[in-house]
Every structure is written in structure tokens, then in C-alpha cells.
């Protein structure tokens, strides 16, 4: 069984012997006699890095063995230098230790347990078996960040059974070496198999991104450390861009956006009234003395307005009435008939007018790419 070295989370460079190597699915599964690589577990992905010049793409646990998923083979019996990707390990530890710290304060305040945990590429999710209020979550976030400032020690231990019976801890998680406790001094004691930072100060910061009701409890999204810094930079960049677009200071963005929303609502009302007037004018001007199929052309009208015009136009024909609205790529259309079976005409219409659409015997909707003359010619051929 692989000797696991990641209890010392600062040990990222080590020497080991290759015990076995086998090819599987185009990759190579390598087992060492000792390893500082953490195999996936407890919601945290497996470490990546190098074994000599060979890339370690993932690390998993197989029946107690640490299996390194590699890009190339290594010869069993040889010695190899292992190097864990320090940047990726740090970000994962910051997020995982941060989750323990925040959860410690949540558990103290509410008694809720973490019944689900996932360390993703963009955020950490933790699922509580109860509903925490926004006010409680803000308080716990503040307490966690104050604990970061206090730089509390984080320790790993394997208590003997008689000692363990006297300890209160969360998430009773058995490992092949018994209970492994991660203790944040004065805040939290939790069973966990993953590597952690040596003190809370190294977490940097904990930020709750959002929270939502989930399966009768609460799902919380958080981000910590350097990953939180990346998010802050991104969000501040977005705020700066919006500030420039609005010609407004960042702190006045909400008020400026609210003003724009109010202006937009008023403009929509005005446009709606204008569209209604245009629609009525078009309807009042409809003529079709021949009672044959005919079409009407317009632009910049909503689907509702086109429908209203089509309903009026169909009363003037014994065939079909088509309303065509010009746009950047052609025309959108509504065709109505009380006598023709439009569904039978649909395929031919789309073929003749470079269109796409469909509907029922009474009404067709879609768009065409051809020009006005071809559309008029098509309707001239209809009954």
C-alpha cells in the first residue's frame, strides 16, 4: 500500500520507487511505494503534476492504493522524482480549508451539518441540512474572515479510539488509517481525508457568492483565496466597463441603471402606442377588390401587430392573406386563409421563397430570404 505523504501539505517534491505501471484507456496507471499526491476524495479532486518527465493527469484511490493517471509509462523498479503542481494544490487547499472554517461557524450557530460538498473549478458548493437565513450567513462569513486574520493553526491528527470517543467532531468519515481529524483551533473539528493548509491565514479570504434553497436545506456557493482574487478582478473589471458605458462612477451604477430601466419602460409604452397607431393605419388602408390571395409588406412591427393585420386582411380574400415584415435577413411572415389548406402549401412556399416555417391549415408562420418581387409573384399564382 502506498505510503501517503500529504499530511505534510507543504511536501510537494519527493523521491519514490515505481511499483507498477499498466496501460488503460490510452493512459498509464502508476503506483509508487510513497507519494505526496492526494488521490481524489472527500469532494476534492486528485492532484496533478509530474513524475520525472511524465505528466500526472489525475490521482485516484483504488482499494487503498494511490494510483497516478499518467501520460506516459514508467519502468517498475526505477526511482522517480514526484512534483505536485503547487499552484493547483494551493487553490484547492485554500477552498477546502476555507469551507471547513466557514462550516465550523455555521455549525456552531445553527447546528446544521454539511451533507454535500464539491470543490469545483469555479466555486465550492456545500449543502446544509437546514435553511440558514441571509443574516446568519453574513455573520458566519464575517466570523470566518476574522478567524483568517487571527491566523489560527490547522492540525491533522489520528486519535486512538479511546481518545476519539471524547472528541466532538463533524462528518464522521472512516479512512483506511482510521479517523483523520482536521482541527481548526477553537473553531472546528472535522473528519477529512484531504490535505489542508497549516493555518487559517493562508486561506486569504472567504467569500459567499450565493445561497439557494436545495432539497429542504440550503446550497451555498463560496470561493476562497487566490481564486477569490481572480473573481474580484473579473467583477471589478465588469463594473469598470459598465461605469464607462454609463459615464457614471461605480458607486452610482445602481441609480443610473434604475433610471435607464425607467426610461426604457416609458419608451416601450410610447413605442407600443405608436405601433398600435401604425397597425390601425395599415388595416384601414387594406384593399383587395379581386378577392384573390394577396400580400402586404411592412417593417419594424411585432408579431402581435402582424397577427392583427393578418386577421383583418383575411376578411378581404377568398384565398390567402400574407403579411411580410422586413428584417436584416429577409422577411418574417404570417399567412392566414379561411379556405385554402395552408399546410399543403407550406413545403412549396418555403422552397419557392427560400424560407423556413410551418403551421396549420389556417395559419403559417416563418421567414423567407427572397425579395419582395418574388413574394408578390408567388401570391399572384395562388387562387
PDB file of C-alpha atoms in Angstrom, residues 217-335:
ATOM      1  CA  UNK A 217     -31.923  22.752   3.106  1.00  0.00           C
ATOM      2  CA  UNK A 218     -29.507  25.305   1.698  1.00  0.00           C
ATOM      3  CA  UNK A 219     -26.885  25.078  -1.042  1.00  0.00           C
ATOM      4  CA  UNK A 220     -24.113  27.649  -0.552  1.00  0.00           C
ATOM      5  CA  UNK A 221     -21.575  28.706  -3.178  1.00  0.00           C
ATOM      6  CA  UNK A 222     -18.277  30.074  -1.870  1.00  0.00           C
ATOM      7  CA  UNK A 223     -14.838  30.939  -3.200  1.00  0.00           C
ATOM      8  CA  UNK A 224     -11.592  31.419  -1.288  1.00  0.00           C
ATOM      9  CA  UNK A 225      -8.039  32.669  -1.532  1.00  0.00           C
ATOM     10  CA  UNK A 226      -6.388  33.336  -4.881  1.00  0.00           C
ATOM     11  CA  UNK A 227      -9.449  32.083  -6.726  1.00  0.00           C
ATOM     12  CA  UNK A 228     -11.497  34.732  -4.906  1.00  0.00           C
ATOM     13  CA  UNK A 229      -8.964  37.342  -6.009  1.00  0.00           C
ATOM     14  CA  UNK A 230      -9.448  36.237  -9.615  1.00  0.00           C
ATOM     15  CA  UNK A 231     -13.208  36.617  -9.209  1.00  0.00           C
ATOM     16  CA  UNK A 232     -12.869  40.074  -7.631  1.00  0.00           C
ATOM     17  CA  UNK A 233     -10.658  41.228 -10.513  1.00  0.00           C
ATOM     18  CA  UNK A 234     -13.158  39.915 -13.035  1.00  0.00           C
ATOM     19  CA  UNK A 235     -16.159  41.526 -11.300  1.00  0.00           C
ATOM     20  CA  UNK A 236     -14.327  44.836 -10.811  1.00  0.00           C
ATOM     21  CA  UNK A 237     -13.401  44.789 -14.497  1.00  0.00           C
ATOM     22  CA  UNK A 238     -17.059  44.308 -15.391  1.00  0.00           C
ATOM     23  CA  UNK A 239     -18.082  47.126 -13.033  1.00  0.00           C
ATOM     24  CA  UNK A 240     -15.454  49.424 -14.565  1.00  0.00           C
ATOM     25  CA  UNK A 241     -16.675  48.623 -18.090  1.00  0.00           C
ATOM     26  CA  UNK A 242     -20.290  49.318 -17.109  1.00  0.00           C
ATOM     27  CA  UNK A 243     -19.174  52.523 -15.394  1.00  0.00           C
ATOM     28  CA  UNK A 244     -17.544  53.720 -18.626  1.00  0.00           C
ATOM     29  CA  UNK A 245     -20.573  52.789 -20.724  1.00  0.00           C
ATOM     30  CA  UNK A 246     -22.894  54.688 -18.386  1.00  0.00           C
ATOM     31  CA  UNK A 247     -20.479  57.589 -17.822  1.00  0.00           C
ATOM     32  CA  UNK A 248     -21.128  57.056 -14.138  1.00  0.00           C
ATOM     33  CA  UNK A 249     -18.960  56.460 -11.094  1.00  0.00           C
ATOM     34  CA  UNK A 250     -19.033  52.815  -9.935  1.00  0.00           C
ATOM     35  CA  UNK A 251     -20.892  53.683  -6.745  1.00  0.00           C
ATOM     36  CA  UNK A 252     -23.700  55.337  -8.768  1.00  0.00           C
ATOM     37  CA  UNK A 253     -24.222  52.415 -11.174  1.00  0.00           C
ATOM     38  CA  UNK A 254     -27.398  51.097  -9.421  1.00  0.00           C
ATOM     39  CA  UNK A 255     -29.081  54.509  -9.548  1.00  0.00           C
ATOM     40  CA  UNK A 256     -28.056  55.041 -13.189  1.00  0.00           C
ATOM     41  CA  UNK A 257     -29.325  51.601 -14.207  1.00  0.00           C
ATOM     42  CA  UNK A 258     -32.620  52.220 -12.400  1.00  0.00           C
ATOM     43  CA  UNK A 259     -33.007  55.499 -14.283  1.00  0.00           C
ATOM     44  CA  UNK A 260     -32.333  53.721 -17.590  1.00  0.00           C
ATOM     45  CA  UNK A 261     -34.879  50.995 -16.737  1.00  0.00           C
ATOM     46  CA  UNK A 262     -37.494  53.678 -16.014  1.00  0.00           C
ATOM     47  CA  UNK A 263     -36.678  55.429 -19.304  1.00  0.00           C
ATOM     48  CA  UNK A 264     -36.880  52.095 -21.122  1.00  0.00           C
ATOM     49  CA  UNK A 265     -40.301  51.344 -19.626  1.00  0.00           C
ATOM     50  CA  UNK A 266     -41.604  54.731 -20.758  1.00  0.00           C
ATOM     51  CA  UNK A 267     -40.137  54.286 -24.250  1.00  0.00           C
ATOM     52  CA  UNK A 268     -41.782  50.859 -24.541  1.00  0.00           C
ATOM     53  CA  UNK A 269     -45.134  52.451 -23.710  1.00  0.00           C
ATOM     54  CA  UNK A 270     -44.591  55.113 -26.364  1.00  0.00           C
ATOM     55  CA  UNK A 271     -43.477  52.542 -28.947  1.00  0.00           C
ATOM     56  CA  UNK A 272     -46.467  50.357 -28.153  1.00  0.00           C
ATOM     57  CA  UNK A 273     -48.829  53.295 -28.706  1.00  0.00           C
ATOM     58  CA  UNK A 274     -47.017  54.219 -31.935  1.00  0.00           C
ATOM     59  CA  UNK A 275     -47.177  50.622 -33.171  1.00  0.00           C
ATOM     60  CA  UNK A 276     -50.899  50.465 -32.429  1.00  0.00           C
ATOM     61  CA  UNK A 277     -51.422  53.626 -34.487  1.00  0.00           C
ATOM     62  CA  UNK A 278     -49.351  52.250 -37.392  1.00  0.00           C
ATOM     63  CA  UNK A 279     -51.239  48.966 -37.247  1.00  0.00           C
ATOM     64  CA  UNK A 280     -54.607  50.714 -37.396  1.00  0.00           C
ATOM     65  CA  UNK A 281     -53.422  52.862 -40.328  1.00  0.00           C
ATOM     66  CA  UNK A 282     -52.254  49.770 -42.245  1.00  0.00           C
ATOM     67  CA  UNK A 283     -55.538  47.968 -41.560  1.00  0.00           C
ATOM     68  CA  UNK A 284     -57.598  50.988 -42.646  1.00  0.00           C
ATOM     69  CA  UNK A 285     -55.666  51.098 -45.919  1.00  0.00           C
ATOM     70  CA  UNK A 286     -56.118  47.421 -46.810  1.00  0.00           C
ATOM     71  CA  UNK A 287     -57.808  46.866 -50.206  1.00  0.00           C
ATOM     72  CA  UNK A 288     -58.356  43.764 -52.314  1.00  0.00           C
ATOM     73  CA  UNK A 289     -61.098  44.242 -54.904  1.00  0.00           C
ATOM     74  CA  UNK A 290     -60.214  40.995 -56.694  1.00  0.00           C
ATOM     75  CA  UNK A 291     -60.813  38.826 -53.603  1.00  0.00           C
ATOM     76  CA  UNK A 292     -57.786  36.756 -54.720  1.00  0.00           C
ATOM     77  CA  UNK A 293     -54.804  35.910 -52.468  1.00  0.00           C
ATOM     78  CA  UNK A 294     -52.700  38.960 -51.739  1.00  0.00           C
ATOM     79  CA  UNK A 295     -49.784  40.084 -49.555  1.00  0.00           C
ATOM     80  CA  UNK A 296     -48.887  43.152 -47.514  1.00  0.00           C
ATOM     81  CA  UNK A 297     -45.353  44.419 -46.791  1.00  0.00           C
ATOM     82  CA  UNK A 298     -44.283  46.312 -43.714  1.00  0.00           C
ATOM     83  CA  UNK A 299     -41.357  46.564 -41.303  1.00  0.00           C
ATOM     84  CA  UNK A 300     -40.492  47.090 -37.630  1.00  0.00           C
ATOM     85  CA  UNK A 301     -43.688  45.584 -36.229  1.00  0.00           C
ATOM     86  CA  UNK A 302     -44.152  42.979 -33.513  1.00  0.00           C
ATOM     87  CA  UNK A 303     -45.622  39.530 -34.069  1.00  0.00           C
ATOM     88  CA  UNK A 304     -48.782  40.658 -32.262  1.00  0.00           C
ATOM     89  CA  UNK A 305     -49.219  43.578 -34.679  1.00  0.00           C
ATOM     90  CA  UNK A 306     -48.648  41.332 -37.700  1.00  0.00           C
ATOM     91  CA  UNK A 307     -51.254  38.921 -36.377  1.00  0.00           C
ATOM     92  CA  UNK A 308     -53.787  41.730 -36.010  1.00  0.00           C
ATOM     93  CA  UNK A 309     -53.150  42.914 -39.583  1.00  0.00           C
ATOM     94  CA  UNK A 310     -53.408  39.342 -40.916  1.00  0.00           C
ATOM     95  CA  UNK A 311     -56.734  38.803 -39.140  1.00  0.00           C
ATOM     96  CA  UNK A 312     -58.091  41.921 -40.838  1.00  0.00           C
ATOM     97  CA  UNK A 313     -56.576  41.113 -44.248  1.00  0.00           C
ATOM     98  CA  UNK A 314     -58.019  37.592 -44.453  1.00  0.00           C
ATOM     99  CA  UNK A 315     -61.566  39.020 -44.446  1.00  0.00           C
ATOM    100  CA  UNK A 316     -60.766  40.647 -47.809  1.00  0.00           C
ATOM    101  CA  UNK A 317     -59.809  37.463 -49.688  1.00  0.00           C
ATOM    102  CA  UNK A 318     -61.257  34.156 -50.755  1.00  0.00           C
ATOM    103  CA  UNK A 319     -57.702  32.808 -50.808  1.00  0.00           C
ATOM    104  CA  UNK A 320     -54.779  33.640 -48.519  1.00  0.00           C
ATOM    105  CA  UNK A 321     -53.531  36.850 -46.939  1.00  0.00           C
ATOM    106  CA  UNK A 322     -49.813  37.144 -46.249  1.00  0.00           C
ATOM    107  CA  UNK A 323     -48.208  39.779 -44.053  1.00  0.00           C
ATOM    108  CA  UNK A 324     -44.448  40.126 -44.609  1.00  0.00           C
ATOM    109  CA  UNK A 325     -42.254  42.154 -42.217  1.00  0.00           C
ATOM    110  CA  UNK A 326     -38.806  43.176 -43.469  1.00  0.00           C
ATOM    111  CA  UNK A 327     -35.734  42.452 -41.306  1.00  0.00           C
ATOM    112  CA  UNK A 328     -31.985  42.273 -41.831  1.00  0.00           C
ATOM    113  CA  UNK A 329     -32.026  38.818 -43.456  1.00  0.00           C
ATOM    114  CA  UNK A 330     -35.314  38.868 -45.359  1.00  0.00           C
ATOM    115  CA  UNK A 331     -38.927  38.816 -44.194  1.00  0.00           C
ATOM    116  CA  UNK A 332     -40.773  37.204 -41.320  1.00  0.00           C
ATOM    117  CA  UNK A 333     -44.317  36.287 -42.257  1.00  0.00           C
ATOM    118  CA  UNK A 334     -47.796  35.307 -41.137  1.00  0.00           C
ATOM    119  CA  UNK A 335     -50.140  33.798 -43.749  1.00  0.00           C
TER     120      UNK A 335
END
